[in-house]
Structures are given as C-alpha cells and as structure tokens.
Short mmCIF file of C-alpha atoms and ligand atoms in Angstrom, two decimals:
data_model
loop_
_atom_site.label_atom_id
_atom_site.label_comp_id
_atom_site.label_asym_id
_atom_site.label_seq_id
_atom_site.Cartn_x
_atom_site.Cartn_y
_atom_site.Cartn_z
CA MET A 1 -73.50 -50.72 -30.34
CA SER A 2 -77.19 -49.85 -30.44
CA SER A 3 -78.24 -46.96 -32.60
CA GLY A 4 -79.72 -43.69 -31.48
CA LEU A 5 -79.55 -40.44 -33.35
CA ILE A 6 -78.23 -37.46 -31.46
CA LEU A 7 -78.33 -33.90 -32.77
CA ALA A 8 -75.40 -31.99 -31.27
CA VAL A 9 -74.67 -28.28 -31.04
CA GLU A 10 -71.22 -26.76 -30.38
CA THR A 11 -70.54 -23.02 -30.08
CA SER A 12 -67.98 -22.81 -27.25
CA CYS A 13 -65.36 -20.78 -29.09
CA ASP A 14 -65.18 -19.64 -32.70
CA GLU A 15 -66.85 -22.41 -34.69
CA THR A 16 -70.62 -22.64 -35.07
CA ALA A 17 -71.29 -26.36 -35.47
CA VAL A 18 -74.20 -28.81 -35.66
CA ALA A 19 -73.93 -32.55 -36.27
CA ILE A 20 -76.15 -35.60 -36.33
CA VAL A 21 -74.40 -38.71 -35.02
CA ASP A 22 -75.73 -42.27 -34.80
CA GLY A 23 -74.97 -44.54 -31.84
CA GLY A 24 -72.16 -42.35 -30.49
CA ARG A 25 -69.97 -43.19 -33.50
CA ARG A 26 -71.32 -42.80 -37.01
CA ILE A 27 -71.43 -39.26 -38.40
CA VAL A 28 -74.59 -38.76 -40.44
CA ALA A 29 -73.92 -35.07 -41.07
CA SER A 30 -71.49 -32.56 -39.59
CA VAL A 31 -71.45 -28.88 -40.46
CA VAL A 32 -68.91 -26.37 -39.13
CA ALA A 33 -68.98 -22.65 -39.90
CA SER A 34 -65.54 -21.32 -39.01
CA GLN A 35 -64.91 -17.76 -37.88
CA VAL A 36 -61.17 -17.99 -38.57
CA ALA A 37 -61.30 -15.39 -41.34
CA LEU A 38 -63.30 -13.07 -39.09
CA HIS A 39 -60.74 -13.27 -36.27
CA ALA A 40 -57.67 -13.15 -38.51
CA ALA A 41 -57.89 -9.35 -38.70
CA SER A 42 -57.59 -9.02 -34.90
CA ALA A 43 -55.11 -11.98 -34.76
CA GLY A 44 -57.24 -13.49 -32.00
CA ILE A 45 -60.79 -13.93 -30.84
CA VAL A 46 -62.85 -10.97 -29.66
CA PRO A 47 -65.64 -12.57 -27.56
CA GLU A 48 -68.42 -10.16 -28.60
CA VAL A 49 -67.54 -10.62 -32.27
CA ALA A 50 -67.58 -14.41 -31.82
CA ALA A 51 -70.99 -14.40 -30.09
CA ARG A 52 -72.52 -12.21 -32.79
CA ALA A 53 -71.17 -14.50 -35.52
CA HIS A 54 -72.71 -17.52 -33.74
CA LEU A 55 -76.08 -15.76 -33.77
CA ARG A 56 -75.68 -15.08 -37.49
CA TRP A 57 -74.75 -18.67 -38.38
CA MET A 58 -76.63 -20.84 -35.85
CA ILE A 59 -79.85 -21.32 -37.87
CA PRO A 60 -78.21 -21.70 -41.32
CA VAL A 61 -75.79 -24.31 -39.89
CA LEU A 62 -78.67 -26.20 -38.24
CA ASP A 63 -80.68 -26.15 -41.48
CA GLU A 64 -77.70 -27.34 -43.50
CA ALA A 65 -76.99 -30.24 -41.10
CA ARG A 66 -80.64 -31.35 -41.10
CA GLN A 67 -80.78 -31.16 -44.86
CA ARG A 68 -77.57 -33.17 -45.34
CA ALA A 69 -78.84 -35.80 -42.91
CA GLY A 70 -82.28 -35.88 -44.55
CA LEU A 71 -83.69 -35.27 -41.08
CA ASP A 72 -87.20 -33.97 -41.80
CA ASP A 73 -88.73 -35.64 -38.78
CA MET A 74 -87.08 -34.56 -35.54
CA SER A 75 -88.92 -37.31 -33.61
CA ARG A 76 -86.33 -39.75 -35.04
CA LEU A 77 -83.83 -38.20 -32.63
CA GLU A 78 -82.98 -39.74 -29.27
CA ALA A 79 -81.72 -36.51 -27.72
CA ILE A 80 -80.24 -33.06 -28.24
CA ALA A 81 -76.67 -32.70 -26.95
CA VAL A 82 -74.98 -29.37 -26.38
CA THR A 83 -71.65 -28.06 -25.11
CA GLU A 84 -72.25 -26.46 -21.69
CA GLY A 85 -68.57 -25.47 -21.15
CA PRO A 86 -65.77 -24.66 -20.91
CA GLY A 87 -65.62 -21.75 -23.34
CA LEU A 88 -66.70 -18.18 -23.91
CA ALA A 89 -69.93 -17.46 -22.02
CA GLY A 90 -71.58 -15.42 -24.77
CA SER A 91 -70.70 -18.02 -27.42
CA LEU A 92 -71.81 -21.00 -25.31
CA LEU A 93 -75.16 -19.35 -24.63
CA VAL A 94 -76.07 -19.16 -28.31
CA GLY A 95 -75.70 -22.94 -28.73
CA ILE A 96 -77.39 -23.69 -25.41
CA GLN A 97 -80.38 -21.53 -26.35
CA MET A 98 -80.66 -23.30 -29.70
CA ALA A 99 -80.46 -26.75 -28.08
CA LYS A 100 -83.03 -25.87 -25.41
CA THR A 101 -85.44 -24.57 -28.02
CA LEU A 102 -85.12 -27.78 -30.07
CA ALA A 103 -85.48 -29.99 -26.99
CA TRP A 104 -88.58 -28.13 -25.83
CA LEU A 105 -90.19 -27.93 -29.26
CA HIS A 106 -89.68 -31.60 -30.10
CA GLU A 107 -90.01 -32.94 -26.53
CA LEU A 108 -86.53 -34.47 -26.56
CA PRO A 109 -84.07 -34.97 -23.69
CA LEU A 110 -81.39 -32.29 -23.39
CA VAL A 111 -77.90 -33.65 -22.68
CA PRO A 112 -75.12 -31.33 -21.45
CA VAL A 113 -71.60 -32.17 -22.68
CA ASN A 114 -68.17 -31.02 -21.55
CA HIS A 115 -66.26 -29.67 -24.58
CA LEU A 116 -63.03 -31.34 -23.40
CA GLU A 117 -64.77 -34.71 -23.18
CA GLY A 118 -65.89 -34.06 -26.75
CA HIS A 119 -62.28 -33.72 -27.92
CA ILE A 120 -61.54 -37.15 -26.43
CA TYR A 121 -64.67 -38.81 -27.84
CA ALA A 122 -63.79 -37.58 -31.33
CA ALA A 123 -61.67 -40.76 -31.33
CA TRP A 124 -64.88 -42.85 -31.43
CA LEU A 125 -66.22 -41.18 -34.59
CA LEU A 126 -66.59 -42.84 -37.98
CA ASP A 127 -67.17 -40.79 -41.12
CA PRO A 128 -70.17 -41.58 -43.32
CA GLY A 129 -69.18 -44.59 -45.43
CA GLU A 130 -66.01 -45.34 -43.43
CA PRO A 131 -65.66 -49.06 -42.67
CA GLU A 132 -66.54 -50.17 -39.13
CA LYS A 133 -63.59 -50.37 -36.76
CA ALA A 134 -63.09 -51.37 -33.15
CA ALA A 135 -63.77 -48.71 -30.51
CA PRO A 136 -60.84 -47.49 -28.36
CA GLU A 137 -60.06 -49.96 -25.56
CA PHE A 138 -59.59 -49.13 -21.88
CA PRO A 139 -57.52 -48.27 -19.98
CA LEU A 140 -56.46 -45.47 -22.25
CA VAL A 141 -54.42 -42.29 -22.07
CA ALA A 142 -55.61 -39.18 -23.91
CA LEU A 143 -53.66 -36.03 -24.69
CA VAL A 144 -55.91 -33.05 -25.40
CA VAL A 145 -54.09 -30.09 -26.92
CA SER A 146 -56.14 -27.14 -28.10
CA GLY A 147 -56.11 -23.36 -28.20
CA GLY A 148 -57.43 -23.16 -24.66
CA HIS A 149 -56.41 -26.45 -23.00
CA THR A 150 -53.49 -28.86 -22.68
CA PHE A 151 -53.81 -31.91 -20.46
CA LEU A 152 -53.19 -35.64 -20.17
CA VAL A 153 -55.86 -37.92 -18.70
CA GLU A 154 -56.19 -41.59 -17.99
CA MET A 155 -59.55 -43.28 -18.55
CA ALA A 156 -60.23 -46.63 -16.87
CA ASP A 157 -63.72 -46.75 -18.42
CA GLN A 158 -66.28 -44.64 -20.31
CA LEU A 159 -66.70 -41.10 -18.89
CA THR A 160 -64.19 -41.77 -16.12
CA TYR A 161 -61.21 -39.43 -15.99
CA ARG A 162 -58.09 -39.16 -13.88
CA LEU A 163 -56.08 -36.06 -14.61
CA LEU A 164 -52.38 -36.90 -14.96
CA GLY A 165 -51.09 -33.45 -15.80
CA GLN A 166 -51.94 -30.13 -17.42
CA THR A 167 -50.37 -26.89 -18.53
CA VAL A 168 -49.26 -24.58 -15.76
CA ASP A 169 -49.45 -21.52 -18.05
CA ASP A 170 -50.29 -21.27 -21.78
CA ALA A 171 -52.09 -23.96 -23.77
CA ALA A 172 -50.04 -25.54 -26.57
CA GLY A 173 -52.28 -24.00 -29.24
CA GLU A 174 -51.99 -20.60 -27.59
CA ALA A 175 -48.18 -20.92 -27.80
CA PHE A 176 -48.45 -21.76 -31.52
CA ASP A 177 -50.73 -18.75 -32.04
CA LYS A 178 -48.49 -16.32 -30.10
CA VAL A 179 -45.25 -17.48 -31.72
CA GLY A 180 -46.93 -17.46 -35.14
CA ARG A 181 -47.76 -13.82 -34.56
CA LEU A 182 -44.16 -13.04 -33.51
CA LEU A 183 -42.94 -14.64 -36.72
CA GLY A 184 -45.36 -12.54 -38.77
CA LEU A 185 -47.42 -15.59 -39.79
CA PRO A 186 -51.20 -15.49 -40.32
CA TYR A 187 -53.71 -16.48 -37.60
CA PRO A 188 -54.17 -19.19 -36.43
CA GLY A 189 -50.48 -19.83 -35.82
CA GLY A 190 -50.62 -23.65 -35.60
CA PRO A 191 -51.18 -24.58 -39.22
CA ALA A 192 -49.05 -21.63 -40.38
CA ILE A 193 -46.07 -22.72 -38.24
CA GLN A 194 -46.41 -26.31 -39.45
CA ARG A 195 -46.36 -25.12 -43.08
CA ALA A 196 -43.45 -22.71 -42.49
CA ALA A 197 -41.40 -25.41 -40.70
CA GLU A 198 -41.70 -27.72 -43.70
CA ALA A 199 -39.50 -25.27 -45.62
CA ALA A 200 -36.67 -25.30 -43.02
CA THR A 201 -33.30 -26.37 -44.38
CA ALA A 202 -31.05 -25.61 -41.39
CA CYS A 203 -32.47 -27.12 -38.19
CA ASP A 204 -30.05 -25.97 -35.51
CA ARG A 205 -32.23 -23.47 -33.61
CA VAL A 206 -32.79 -25.17 -30.30
CA PHE A 207 -35.68 -23.90 -28.21
CA PRO A 208 -35.82 -24.81 -24.51
CA ARG A 209 -37.86 -27.80 -23.31
CA ALA A 210 -39.84 -27.38 -20.09
CA TRP A 211 -39.76 -30.92 -18.71
CA LEU A 212 -40.98 -29.94 -15.21
CA GLY A 213 -39.26 -32.95 -13.67
CA GLU A 214 -41.06 -36.26 -13.68
CA THR A 215 -44.51 -34.67 -13.69
CA PHE A 216 -47.00 -34.85 -16.55
CA ASP A 217 -47.48 -31.07 -16.41
CA PHE A 218 -46.58 -28.76 -19.27
CA SER A 219 -45.31 -25.19 -19.58
CA PHE A 220 -45.15 -23.21 -22.80
CA SER A 221 -44.88 -19.57 -21.74
CA GLY A 222 -41.05 -19.68 -21.75
CA LEU A 223 -41.13 -20.55 -25.44
CA LYS A 224 -42.78 -17.28 -26.31
CA THR A 225 -39.96 -15.40 -24.52
CA ALA A 226 -37.35 -17.52 -26.29
CA ALA A 227 -39.00 -16.82 -29.65
CA ARG A 228 -39.07 -13.06 -28.93
CA ARG A 229 -35.35 -13.17 -28.17
CA GLU A 230 -34.55 -15.12 -31.33
CA VAL A 231 -36.59 -12.78 -33.53
CA ALA A 232 -34.88 -9.70 -32.01
CA ARG A 233 -31.44 -11.28 -32.49
CA GLU A 234 -32.31 -12.06 -36.09
CA LEU A 235 -33.20 -8.39 -36.65
CA GLY A 236 -29.98 -7.16 -35.02
CA ALA A 237 -31.94 -5.75 -32.04
CA ASP A 238 -31.27 -6.29 -28.31
CA PRO A 239 -32.63 -9.78 -27.48
CA GLU A 240 -33.66 -8.61 -23.99
CA GLN A 241 -35.77 -5.77 -25.46
CA GLY A 242 -37.46 -7.97 -28.05
CA PRO A 243 -38.14 -6.97 -31.66
CA PRO A 244 -38.87 -3.26 -32.22
CA ASP A 245 -42.48 -2.31 -33.12
CA ASP A 246 -41.51 -1.07 -36.58
CA ALA A 247 -39.36 -4.14 -37.35
CA PRO A 248 -39.25 -5.28 -40.98
CA PRO A 249 -40.52 -8.80 -41.72
CA LEU A 250 -38.02 -11.62 -41.12
CA PRO A 251 -36.55 -13.39 -44.15
CA ALA A 252 -38.58 -16.50 -45.04
CA SER A 253 -35.61 -18.78 -44.31
CA SER A 254 -35.34 -17.46 -40.72
CA VAL A 255 -39.10 -17.83 -40.21
CA ALA A 256 -38.87 -21.44 -41.41
CA GLU A 257 -35.96 -22.25 -39.09
CA LEU A 258 -37.55 -20.63 -36.06
CA ALA A 259 -40.91 -22.28 -36.79
CA TYR A 260 -39.11 -25.63 -37.02
CA GLY A 261 -37.19 -25.18 -33.78
CA PHE A 262 -40.29 -24.06 -31.88
CA GLN A 263 -42.46 -26.90 -33.21
CA GLU A 264 -39.77 -29.47 -32.34
CA SER A 265 -39.69 -28.23 -28.75
CA VAL A 266 -43.48 -28.41 -28.30
CA VAL A 267 -43.82 -31.77 -30.04
CA ASP A 268 -40.88 -33.31 -28.17
CA VAL A 269 -42.36 -32.57 -24.74
CA LEU A 270 -45.96 -33.45 -25.68
CA ALA A 271 -45.03 -36.74 -27.35
CA SER A 272 -42.51 -37.86 -24.68
CA LYS A 273 -44.90 -37.26 -21.78
CA THR A 274 -47.80 -38.95 -23.57
CA ILE A 275 -45.79 -42.08 -24.28
CA ARG A 276 -44.42 -42.19 -20.73
CA ALA A 277 -47.95 -41.80 -19.33
CA ALA A 278 -49.26 -44.58 -21.58
CA GLN A 279 -46.47 -46.87 -20.46
CA GLY A 280 -47.10 -46.11 -16.78
CA ALA A 281 -50.85 -46.69 -17.11
CA GLY A 282 -50.52 -49.91 -19.08
CA ALA A 283 -52.70 -48.21 -21.69
CA ARG A 284 -54.38 -50.28 -24.38
CA THR A 285 -55.07 -47.19 -26.49
CA ILE A 286 -53.55 -43.72 -26.86
CA ILE A 287 -55.82 -40.91 -28.03
CA LEU A 288 -54.82 -37.48 -29.33
CA GLY A 289 -57.42 -34.74 -29.54
CA GLY A 290 -57.87 -30.97 -29.83
CA GLY A 291 -56.80 -28.56 -32.56
CA VAL A 292 -53.04 -29.06 -32.07
CA ALA A 293 -53.52 -32.81 -32.69
CA ALA A 294 -54.06 -31.75 -36.31
CA ASN A 295 -50.28 -31.16 -36.37
CA SER A 296 -48.69 -33.78 -38.62
CA VAL A 297 -45.32 -33.75 -36.81
CA LEU A 298 -46.99 -34.36 -33.43
CA ARG A 299 -49.10 -37.15 -34.93
CA ALA A 300 -46.04 -38.81 -36.46
CA ARG A 301 -43.96 -38.51 -33.26
CA VAL A 302 -46.66 -40.01 -31.02
CA GLU A 303 -47.32 -42.72 -33.63
CA GLN A 304 -43.65 -43.67 -33.50
CA GLY A 305 -43.69 -43.95 -29.69
CA ALA A 306 -47.00 -45.82 -29.66
CA ARG A 307 -45.66 -48.32 -32.18
CA SER A 308 -42.60 -49.01 -30.06
CA LEU A 309 -44.91 -49.64 -27.06
CA GLY A 310 -47.19 -51.81 -29.20
CA VAL A 311 -50.21 -49.66 -28.28
CA PRO A 312 -52.67 -48.50 -30.95
CA LEU A 313 -52.91 -44.73 -31.43
CA VAL A 314 -56.21 -43.11 -32.42
CA VAL A 315 -56.05 -39.60 -33.84
CA PRO A 316 -59.15 -38.25 -35.54
CA ARG A 317 -58.68 -36.69 -38.98
CA PRO A 318 -57.69 -33.00 -38.68
CA GLY A 319 -61.26 -31.71 -39.22
CA LEU A 320 -62.42 -33.74 -36.19
CA CYS A 321 -59.46 -32.59 -34.03
CA THR A 322 -60.45 -28.93 -34.31
CA ASP A 323 -63.79 -27.85 -32.85
CA ASN A 324 -66.83 -29.59 -34.33
CA ALA A 325 -70.23 -30.82 -33.14
CA ALA A 326 -69.81 -34.48 -34.14
CA MET A 327 -67.50 -34.99 -31.14
CA ILE A 328 -70.23 -33.53 -28.90
CA GLY A 329 -72.68 -35.97 -30.50
CA ALA A 330 -70.36 -38.89 -29.66
CA ALA A 331 -69.76 -37.86 -26.04
CA GLY A 332 -73.46 -36.88 -25.77
CA TRP A 333 -74.57 -40.40 -26.70
CA PHE A 334 -72.46 -41.95 -23.92
CA ARG A 335 -73.66 -39.24 -21.50
CA ALA A 336 -77.29 -39.86 -22.51
CA ARG A 337 -76.85 -43.60 -21.90
CA ALA A 338 -75.45 -42.80 -18.48
CA GLY A 339 -78.62 -40.81 -17.71
CA ALA A 340 -77.25 -37.26 -18.01
CA ARG A 341 -80.10 -34.79 -18.46
CA ALA A 342 -80.38 -31.01 -18.22
CA GLY A 343 -83.47 -28.94 -17.63
CA LEU A 344 -84.47 -25.86 -19.56
CA ASP A 345 -82.61 -23.84 -16.93
CA LEU A 346 -79.27 -25.13 -18.33
CA SER A 347 -76.71 -22.35 -18.38
CA ALA A 348 -73.19 -21.87 -19.69
CA ARG A 349 -70.30 -23.08 -17.52
CA PRO A 350 -67.32 -21.15 -18.92
CA SER A 351 -64.77 -22.67 -16.49
CA LEU A 352 -66.03 -26.27 -16.44
CA LYS A 353 -63.28 -28.82 -15.64
CA LEU A 354 -62.99 -32.41 -16.79
CA ALA A 355 -61.44 -34.04 -13.76
CA LEU A 356 -59.94 -33.16 -10.42
CA PRO A 357 -56.14 -33.15 -10.17
CA GLN A 358 -54.63 -36.44 -9.04
CA GLY A 359 -55.00 -36.94 -5.31
CA ALA A 360 -57.51 -34.08 -4.91
O1 KG4 B 401 -59.55 -27.36 -30.53
P1 KG4 B 401 -59.48 -26.06 -31.26
O2 KG4 B 401 -60.07 -26.00 -32.65
O3 KG4 B 401 -60.15 -24.91 -30.43
C1 KG4 B 401 -60.09 -24.84 -29.05
O4 KG4 B 401 -60.94 -25.50 -28.38
O5 KG4 B 401 -59.17 -24.15 -28.58
O6 KG4 B 401 -57.92 -25.65 -31.30
C2 KG4 B 401 -57.48 -24.49 -31.94
C3 KG4 B 401 -55.95 -24.44 -31.81
C4 KG4 B 401 -55.34 -23.13 -32.31
O7 KG4 B 401 -54.48 -22.63 -31.31
C5 KG4 B 401 -54.54 -23.55 -33.55
O8 KG4 B 401 -53.36 -22.78 -33.76
C6 KG4 B 401 -54.20 -24.98 -33.22
O9 KG4 B 401 -55.35 -25.50 -32.58
N1 KG4 B 401 -53.92 -25.78 -34.43
C7 KG4 B 401 -52.70 -26.31 -34.70
C8 KG4 B 401 -52.81 -26.93 -35.98
N2 KG4 B 401 -54.09 -26.77 -36.43
C9 KG4 B 401 -54.76 -26.06 -35.46
N3 KG4 B 401 -51.56 -26.29 -33.99
C10 KG4 B 401 -50.48 -26.91 -34.54
N4 KG4 B 401 -50.49 -27.50 -35.76
C11 KG4 B 401 -51.62 -27.54 -36.51
N5 KG4 B 401 -51.61 -28.14 -37.71
ZN1 ZN B 402 -61.78 -27.23 -28.62
#
C-alpha cells in the first residue's frame, strides 16, 4: 500500500479526536479527549454541552496530535479528512470548521467521511510499532454496534456497502446505557454492565431475544421493558408499574445477575445474526466495529462462530472500537484515493446513511 499521511478530525458525538494516519492503515498519532466524565452527571449527552466541550478541546487535541506525530510541516500531509455525519449537528460543525480551516490554510484537499464507514475501517488500522498484517479480504460482513447505530453490512469491495439489516428501534449501545441506568450503574452503561456481569454467580435470569424471523434486523427496546419489570420485581414492587422513583439501590448480586442476563440476550442475537450473515455471503472476513464491539463477551462469541466457519474475525482493540479519529483517517485515505473531495462549503449531515436498505 502506498503511503500518504492523512490528518483526520472526528467530533460527531462526545469525543474530540484528531489522528494522523499513514497509507490508510498505520497510526502515527491518535489523540482522543473523552467527555464521558462530563456527561456522567446527566447520565447522557446534552448536545449543547457536547458542542461547547468540543470547542474547548479542539485546538489542544490538534496540537497534541501534531506534537506526538512530530508533524511540524503540514505540507507533508496528503489531505485533511473529517467526519461529516451522522452525529450531533453542533458537535460535527466544530470538527468540520477545524478541518476546513486547516485545508484552506495549508492548501490541502478536504475529504468528507461517513462516521459509520469509519467504524468499519477501524479494522484496517495498525498501531505504531505493530507488525504488518494482511488487510481484511472481500467479500466481508461487518457488524457495527454503537451508541447510536446497529447494523450489518456486506462489502463486496472497498467503499461498497449493501445493508443487510439494522435496528428497528434502539441501538445496542443505547440499550446498554438505558439498562445500566435502570440497574443504578454509572454512565456509560456498556462497560459498567460488562463489569457487573463478571460478578454473576447465578445465571438463570432469561431476558427475551428479539429474533425478528429470518431477517438481519435487530430490536432492543423490549429489553428495556423487561429490565424495568425485573428490577421492580426484585424490589417487591408491581412489575407492570416499574420500580418506584424512591427505590433503594438493588443488592449487588441482583445487579450482577440482571446485567449478565441482559448482556447474554444482546450478545446472543448480535453474534448469531452476524455469523449467519457471514455464512450466507460467503464472507472471507468478519469485522466488528463501534463502541459495543469493545464488549469482551460479544468479541468472544463472534470469535467462536467465526472459527467454526473458518473465517478470520477482525475486531479493533477497544480504544479503536469507540469513537476516535484514526478510523476516520483510514476511511479518509480510501475515500481520497477514490477522488472524494469537499469544498469549503462542506456542512454537517446529522442523518447521513451508509447504504440503502436491500432492494431499495
Ligand atoms: O461508538 P461509540 O463510542 O459512540 C457512538 O458512535 O455511539 O459507542 C458508544 C457506546 C455506548 O453506548 C457504550 O455504552 C457502548 O458503546 N460501549 C459498550 C462497551 N464499551 C462501550 N457496550 C458494551 N460493552 C462494552 N464494553
Ligand atoms: Zn461512533
């Protein structure tokens, strides 16, 4: 693969991130300023708060990334890549403004990148010093599971997507966050539920599985209702009414059991559908991406299925599954090669999609 340094900017949600990536694969520097602590108090993201935090951190994160990469001379760059969507409009605009300014100032091409494509291309990344390894082979099937998105796509080639299925209601990460909150766990719910579930000793709480027939679609909203019922039952309240507002915290053993049962349900459906899709597509690679792909139980379950199919699984390390700019640098390199360019009138596309539904 030929080289070409890309500086990438990502601010679509609650991480302010800048990375410098070589040849669509090798991370030279990647800096992420997380707003998790800021949003923990409100147990969710307040868009205005997120946008203001991006403004506060954009320049320091850029400076840090340039310093780590030893990038004094911006003319060494091939292009500036930036997330144009989907995401929060106010947050996206901070990164877009930064990228436009850099592109204009240093007379570099500006390359718009879809955030969801970034989560898939995280599978191409190599850390600094990591030994070379083969790039994912096509056709491939990718499961992207994040706080805002849950979908399965098939890729016959670079930048070519066929949507196989998606969530019909909540995203998987959203379900983790909502159920985490019901269980009295800290925000974000995903890592907290995974940790709590590790302490489960009795594992007989069975949460429903929404298989939705033979489709590759997902549904997670019923799980939140099931969790509400279980928590109320645990507290001796009416399951149909849910837990009372002034309910005491659940005992740690109940939290662990419920976290385990919930996680099993989500992982079972995600892993089964991914493996079935890979089998149907004759996939030569399976990719997992997005924040929920940081979940060790999901990773292990898909790994097991992939091994039985004899198909290699690529899951980026957890820090590259959650939002970062290196993944935008990887996707941006392939986009740049394909001739994608934006003008200085580039704007945020909060509802940008990756692919049309099958048959559309
Ligand atoms: O991709 P991401 O960083 O941001 C979005 O683009 O949404 O994903 C964040 C989501 C959150 O919902 C968080 O709870 C979930 O990823 N998450 C996890 C884990 N780590 C992060 N979910 C399950 N298990 C984890 N270990
Ligand atoms: Zn994301």
